[in-house]
Amino acid sequence: EDEDTTLISILFDNSLPWPWMVQNSDASGQILFYTPLVLATALGIDSAAITTVSLAAYEPATFDGDASQILTLWLGHIPTQYVDALQAMISAANSPLYSQSGIQAQVANAINPTFDVKAYTSTLLATQNSDTSSTSTTSADSGKKSKTIIIAVVVTFGIVDRKSTRL
């Protein structure tokens, strides 16, 4: 990790649920390959400046044990100077993020516009635990259900390499 980059998290909506992503290597490979391109295109920067860390499972606060409620989280590093701009773009329906075409448009349109790109990083810092095989918990309110991010990396970078050679 470069010191001029920030770990961000992009939460996808329920059109890309975690159980389906785990079972569908083509879909997970496309998300791994296209998410950096979607972000770079929106920000107007070289996609080489964005690095994927992993895909992960995200358990929403409303989780009741039904695995289909578990969402997909993309974790990666982007140049720190673009973090706030990216958050603003994700939150604005008319931003360049959502005006892409083809598969990039499909990926962009599956992004949850209300999720804070720094949420995972904040959780990591709060727990002082950078081990991605652990479970990190952050409480929205002390009396409320906690939001839990479960990191279960099942997608390897090999899929990205195979995908990129076919494109």
mmCIF file of C-alpha atoms in Angstrom:
data_model
loop_
_atom_site.group_PDB
_atom_site.id
_atom_site.type_symbol
_atom_site.label_atom_id
_atom_site.label_comp_id
_atom_site.label_asym_id
_atom_site.label_seq_id
_atom_site.Cartn_x
_atom_site.Cartn_y
_atom_site.Cartn_z
ATOM 1 C CA GLU A 1 0.000 0.000 0.000
ATOM 2 C CA ASP A 2 1.351 3.380 -1.070
ATOM 3 C CA GLU A 3 1.213 6.083 1.606
ATOM 4 C CA ASP A 4 -0.473 8.415 -0.917
ATOM 5 C CA THR A 5 -3.396 6.007 -1.316
ATOM 6 C CA THR A 6 -6.415 5.272 0.837
ATOM 7 C CA LEU A 7 -8.194 1.973 1.311
ATOM 8 C CA ILE A 8 -11.794 2.422 0.190
ATOM 9 C CA SER A 9 -14.822 0.178 0.100
ATOM 10 C CA ILE A 10 -17.520 0.140 -2.573
ATOM 11 C CA LEU A 11 -20.729 -1.594 -1.543
ATOM 12 C CA PHE A 12 -22.808 -3.144 -4.304
ATOM 13 C CA ASP A 13 -26.589 -3.320 -4.055
ATOM 14 C CA ASN A 14 -28.663 -6.484 -3.821
ATOM 15 C CA SER A 15 -28.388 -7.059 -7.592
ATOM 16 C CA LEU A 16 -24.923 -8.513 -6.807
ATOM 17 C CA PRO A 17 -25.464 -10.521 -3.607
ATOM 18 C CA TRP A 18 -22.409 -12.168 -2.032
ATOM 19 C CA PRO A 19 -23.628 -15.802 -2.284
ATOM 20 C CA TRP A 20 -24.211 -15.361 -6.032
ATOM 21 C CA MET A 21 -20.800 -13.701 -6.505
ATOM 22 C CA VAL A 22 -19.095 -16.602 -4.713
ATOM 23 C CA GLN A 23 -20.816 -19.147 -6.967
ATOM 24 C CA ASN A 24 -20.336 -17.193 -10.197
ATOM 25 C CA SER A 25 -16.648 -16.751 -11.020
ATOM 26 C CA ASP A 26 -17.445 -14.858 -14.252
ATOM 27 C CA ALA A 27 -19.403 -12.230 -12.317
ATOM 28 C CA SER A 28 -16.823 -11.893 -9.549
ATOM 29 C CA GLY A 29 -14.049 -11.715 -12.135
ATOM 30 C CA GLN A 30 -15.875 -8.924 -13.962
ATOM 31 C CA ILE A 31 -16.383 -6.970 -10.731
ATOM 32 C CA LEU A 32 -12.693 -7.343 -9.877
ATOM 33 C CA PHE A 33 -11.661 -6.284 -13.380
ATOM 34 C CA TYR A 34 -14.179 -3.494 -14.067
ATOM 35 C CA THR A 35 -14.527 -1.705 -10.709
ATOM 36 C CA PRO A 36 -11.100 -0.009 -10.962
ATOM 37 C CA LEU A 37 -11.913 0.988 -14.567
ATOM 38 C CA VAL A 38 -15.286 2.425 -13.527
ATOM 39 C CA LEU A 39 -13.690 4.467 -10.735
ATOM 40 C CA ALA A 40 -10.740 5.642 -12.859
ATOM 41 C CA THR A 41 -12.993 6.659 -15.759
ATOM 42 C CA ALA A 42 -15.251 8.660 -13.431
ATOM 43 C CA LEU A 43 -12.279 10.364 -11.754
ATOM 44 C CA GLY A 44 -10.420 10.957 -15.032
ATOM 45 C CA ILE A 45 -7.278 9.150 -13.855
ATOM 46 C CA ASP A 46 -5.212 6.193 -15.079
ATOM 47 C CA SER A 47 -6.720 2.891 -13.922
ATOM 48 C CA ALA A 48 -3.207 1.811 -12.859
ATOM 49 C CA ALA A 49 -3.558 4.284 -9.957
ATOM 50 C CA ILE A 50 -6.336 2.111 -8.492
ATOM 51 C CA THR A 51 -5.526 -1.280 -7.009
ATOM 52 C CA THR A 52 -7.951 -3.992 -5.990
ATOM 53 C CA VAL A 53 -7.446 -5.629 -2.605
ATOM 54 C CA SER A 54 -10.356 -8.086 -2.620
ATOM 55 C CA LEU A 55 -14.044 -8.702 -2.751
ATOM 56 C CA ALA A 56 -15.646 -9.303 0.615
ATOM 57 C CA ALA A 57 -18.964 -10.154 2.214
ATOM 58 C CA TYR A 58 -20.911 -7.334 3.861
ATOM 59 C CA GLU A 59 -23.536 -8.192 6.446
ATOM 60 C CA PRO A 60 -26.030 -5.310 6.767
ATOM 61 C CA ALA A 61 -27.370 -4.178 10.145
ATOM 62 C CA THR A 62 -30.743 -5.676 9.193
ATOM 63 C CA PHE A 63 -29.228 -9.144 8.635
ATOM 64 C CA ASP A 64 -31.514 -11.865 10.028
ATOM 65 C CA GLY A 65 -29.594 -14.989 9.034
ATOM 66 C CA ASP A 66 -30.794 -15.142 5.416
ATOM 67 C CA ALA A 67 -27.598 -15.503 3.346
ATOM 68 C CA SER A 68 -29.220 -13.757 0.358
ATOM 69 C CA GLN A 69 -29.096 -10.502 2.369
ATOM 70 C CA ILE A 70 -25.277 -10.545 2.453
ATOM 71 C CA LEU A 71 -23.955 -7.976 0.000
ATOM 72 C CA THR A 72 -20.717 -7.697 -1.971
ATOM 73 C CA LEU A 73 -18.025 -5.212 -0.982
ATOM 74 C CA TRP A 74 -15.094 -4.225 -3.236
ATOM 75 C CA LEU A 75 -11.964 -3.161 -1.349
ATOM 76 C CA GLY A 76 -9.172 -1.281 -3.032
ATOM 77 C CA HIS A 77 -6.734 1.605 -2.869
ATOM 78 C CA ILE A 78 -7.172 4.900 -4.707
ATOM 79 C CA PRO A 79 -5.004 8.021 -4.596
ATOM 80 C CA THR A 80 -5.932 9.828 -1.360
ATOM 81 C CA GLN A 81 -6.554 13.119 -3.153
ATOM 82 C CA TYR A 82 -9.547 11.547 -4.992
ATOM 83 C CA VAL A 83 -11.385 9.967 -2.041
ATOM 84 C CA ASP A 84 -13.720 12.896 -1.341
ATOM 85 C CA ALA A 85 -14.412 13.466 -5.046
ATOM 86 C CA LEU A 86 -15.285 9.793 -5.477
ATOM 87 C CA GLN A 87 -17.651 9.900 -2.483
ATOM 88 C CA ALA A 88 -19.384 12.951 -3.972
ATOM 89 C CA MET A 89 -19.705 11.208 -7.361
ATOM 90 C CA ILE A 90 -21.168 8.061 -5.807
ATOM 91 C CA SER A 91 -23.760 10.166 -3.972
ATOM 92 C CA ALA A 92 -24.788 12.222 -7.043
ATOM 93 C CA ALA A 93 -27.003 10.408 -9.556
ATOM 94 C CA ASN A 94 -25.922 12.744 -12.385
ATOM 95 C CA SER A 95 -22.154 12.330 -11.838
ATOM 96 C CA PRO A 96 -19.660 10.988 -14.419
ATOM 97 C CA LEU A 97 -19.607 7.718 -12.471
ATOM 98 C CA TYR A 98 -23.075 6.845 -13.750
ATOM 99 C CA SER A 99 -22.705 8.129 -17.331
ATOM 100 C CA GLN A 100 -20.446 5.301 -18.535
ATOM 101 C CA SER A 101 -21.434 2.715 -21.111
ATOM 102 C CA GLY A 102 -21.509 -1.052 -21.477
ATOM 103 C CA ILE A 103 -20.365 -3.274 -18.623
ATOM 104 C CA GLN A 104 -18.860 -0.255 -16.838
ATOM 105 C CA ALA A 105 -22.351 1.321 -16.693
ATOM 106 C CA GLN A 106 -23.794 -1.908 -15.292
ATOM 107 C CA VAL A 107 -21.116 -2.049 -12.600
ATOM 108 C CA ALA A 108 -21.573 1.643 -11.732
ATOM 109 C CA ASN A 109 -25.339 1.294 -11.514
ATOM 110 C CA ALA A 110 -24.988 -1.573 -9.003
ATOM 111 C CA ILE A 111 -23.038 0.628 -6.540
ATOM 112 C CA ASN A 112 -24.924 1.498 -3.346
ATOM 113 C CA PRO A 113 -24.998 5.344 -3.451
ATOM 114 C CA THR A 114 -25.479 5.740 0.312
ATOM 115 C CA PHE A 115 -22.430 3.780 1.499
ATOM 116 C CA ASP A 116 -19.419 5.756 2.755
ATOM 117 C CA VAL A 117 -16.291 4.752 0.812
ATOM 118 C CA LYS A 118 -14.266 5.236 4.019
ATOM 119 C CA ALA A 119 -16.562 3.052 6.172
ATOM 120 C CA TYR A 120 -14.331 -0.011 6.062
ATOM 121 C CA THR A 121 -11.159 1.991 6.706
ATOM 122 C CA SER A 122 -12.824 3.695 9.683
ATOM 123 C CA THR A 123 -13.836 0.307 11.082
ATOM 124 C CA LEU A 124 -10.319 -1.012 10.607
ATOM 125 C CA LEU A 125 -8.788 1.962 12.389
ATOM 126 C CA ALA A 126 -11.342 1.813 15.192
ATOM 127 C CA THR A 127 -10.590 -1.809 15.929
ATOM 128 C CA GLN A 128 -6.812 -1.384 15.430
ATOM 129 C CA ASN A 129 -6.905 -4.650 13.510
ATOM 130 C CA SER A 130 -5.697 -4.953 9.934
ATOM 131 C CA ASP A 131 -6.020 -8.743 9.706
ATOM 132 C CA THR A 132 -8.466 -9.249 6.815
ATOM 133 C CA SER A 133 -9.382 -12.736 8.001
ATOM 134 C CA SER A 134 -11.047 -11.345 11.104
ATOM 135 C CA THR A 135 -14.480 -9.893 11.734
ATOM 136 C CA SER A 136 -14.588 -6.165 12.391
ATOM 137 C CA THR A 137 -17.538 -4.520 14.066
ATOM 138 C CA THR A 138 -18.617 -0.905 14.207
ATOM 139 C CA SER A 139 -21.638 0.383 16.105
ATOM 140 C CA ALA A 140 -23.798 3.085 14.575
ATOM 141 C CA ASP A 141 -25.445 3.758 17.959
ATOM 142 C CA SER A 142 -24.478 2.029 21.172
ATOM 143 C CA GLY A 143 -28.035 0.772 21.752
ATOM 144 C CA LYS A 144 -28.693 -0.308 18.159
ATOM 145 C CA LYS A 145 -27.773 -3.433 16.244
ATOM 146 C CA SER A 146 -24.171 -3.284 15.110
ATOM 147 C CA LYS A 147 -23.110 -3.309 11.486
ATOM 148 C CA THR A 148 -20.676 -6.101 10.823
ATOM 149 C CA ILE A 149 -18.309 -6.466 7.930
ATOM 150 C CA ILE A 150 -17.193 -10.029 7.450
ATOM 151 C CA ILE A 151 -14.155 -10.440 5.292
ATOM 152 C CA ALA A 152 -14.218 -13.745 3.482
ATOM 153 C CA VAL A 153 -11.962 -13.489 0.487
ATOM 154 C CA VAL A 154 -12.766 -16.286 -1.918
ATOM 155 C CA VAL A 155 -11.913 -14.639 -5.208
ATOM 156 C CA THR A 156 -8.321 -14.759 -6.316
ATOM 157 C CA PHE A 157 -6.415 -12.410 -8.548
ATOM 158 C CA GLY A 158 -5.982 -15.325 -10.972
ATOM 159 C CA ILE A 159 -9.511 -14.757 -12.190
ATOM 160 C CA VAL A 160 -8.641 -11.191 -13.087
ATOM 161 C CA ASP A 161 -5.608 -12.367 -15.052
ATOM 162 C CA ARG A 162 -7.644 -14.929 -17.021
ATOM 163 C CA LYS A 163 -10.387 -12.390 -17.673
ATOM 164 C CA SER A 164 -8.053 -9.669 -18.843
ATOM 165 C CA THR A 165 -6.459 -11.964 -21.423
ATOM 166 C CA ARG A 166 -9.872 -12.671 -22.994
ATOM 167 C CA LEU A 167 -10.902 -9.026 -23.305
#
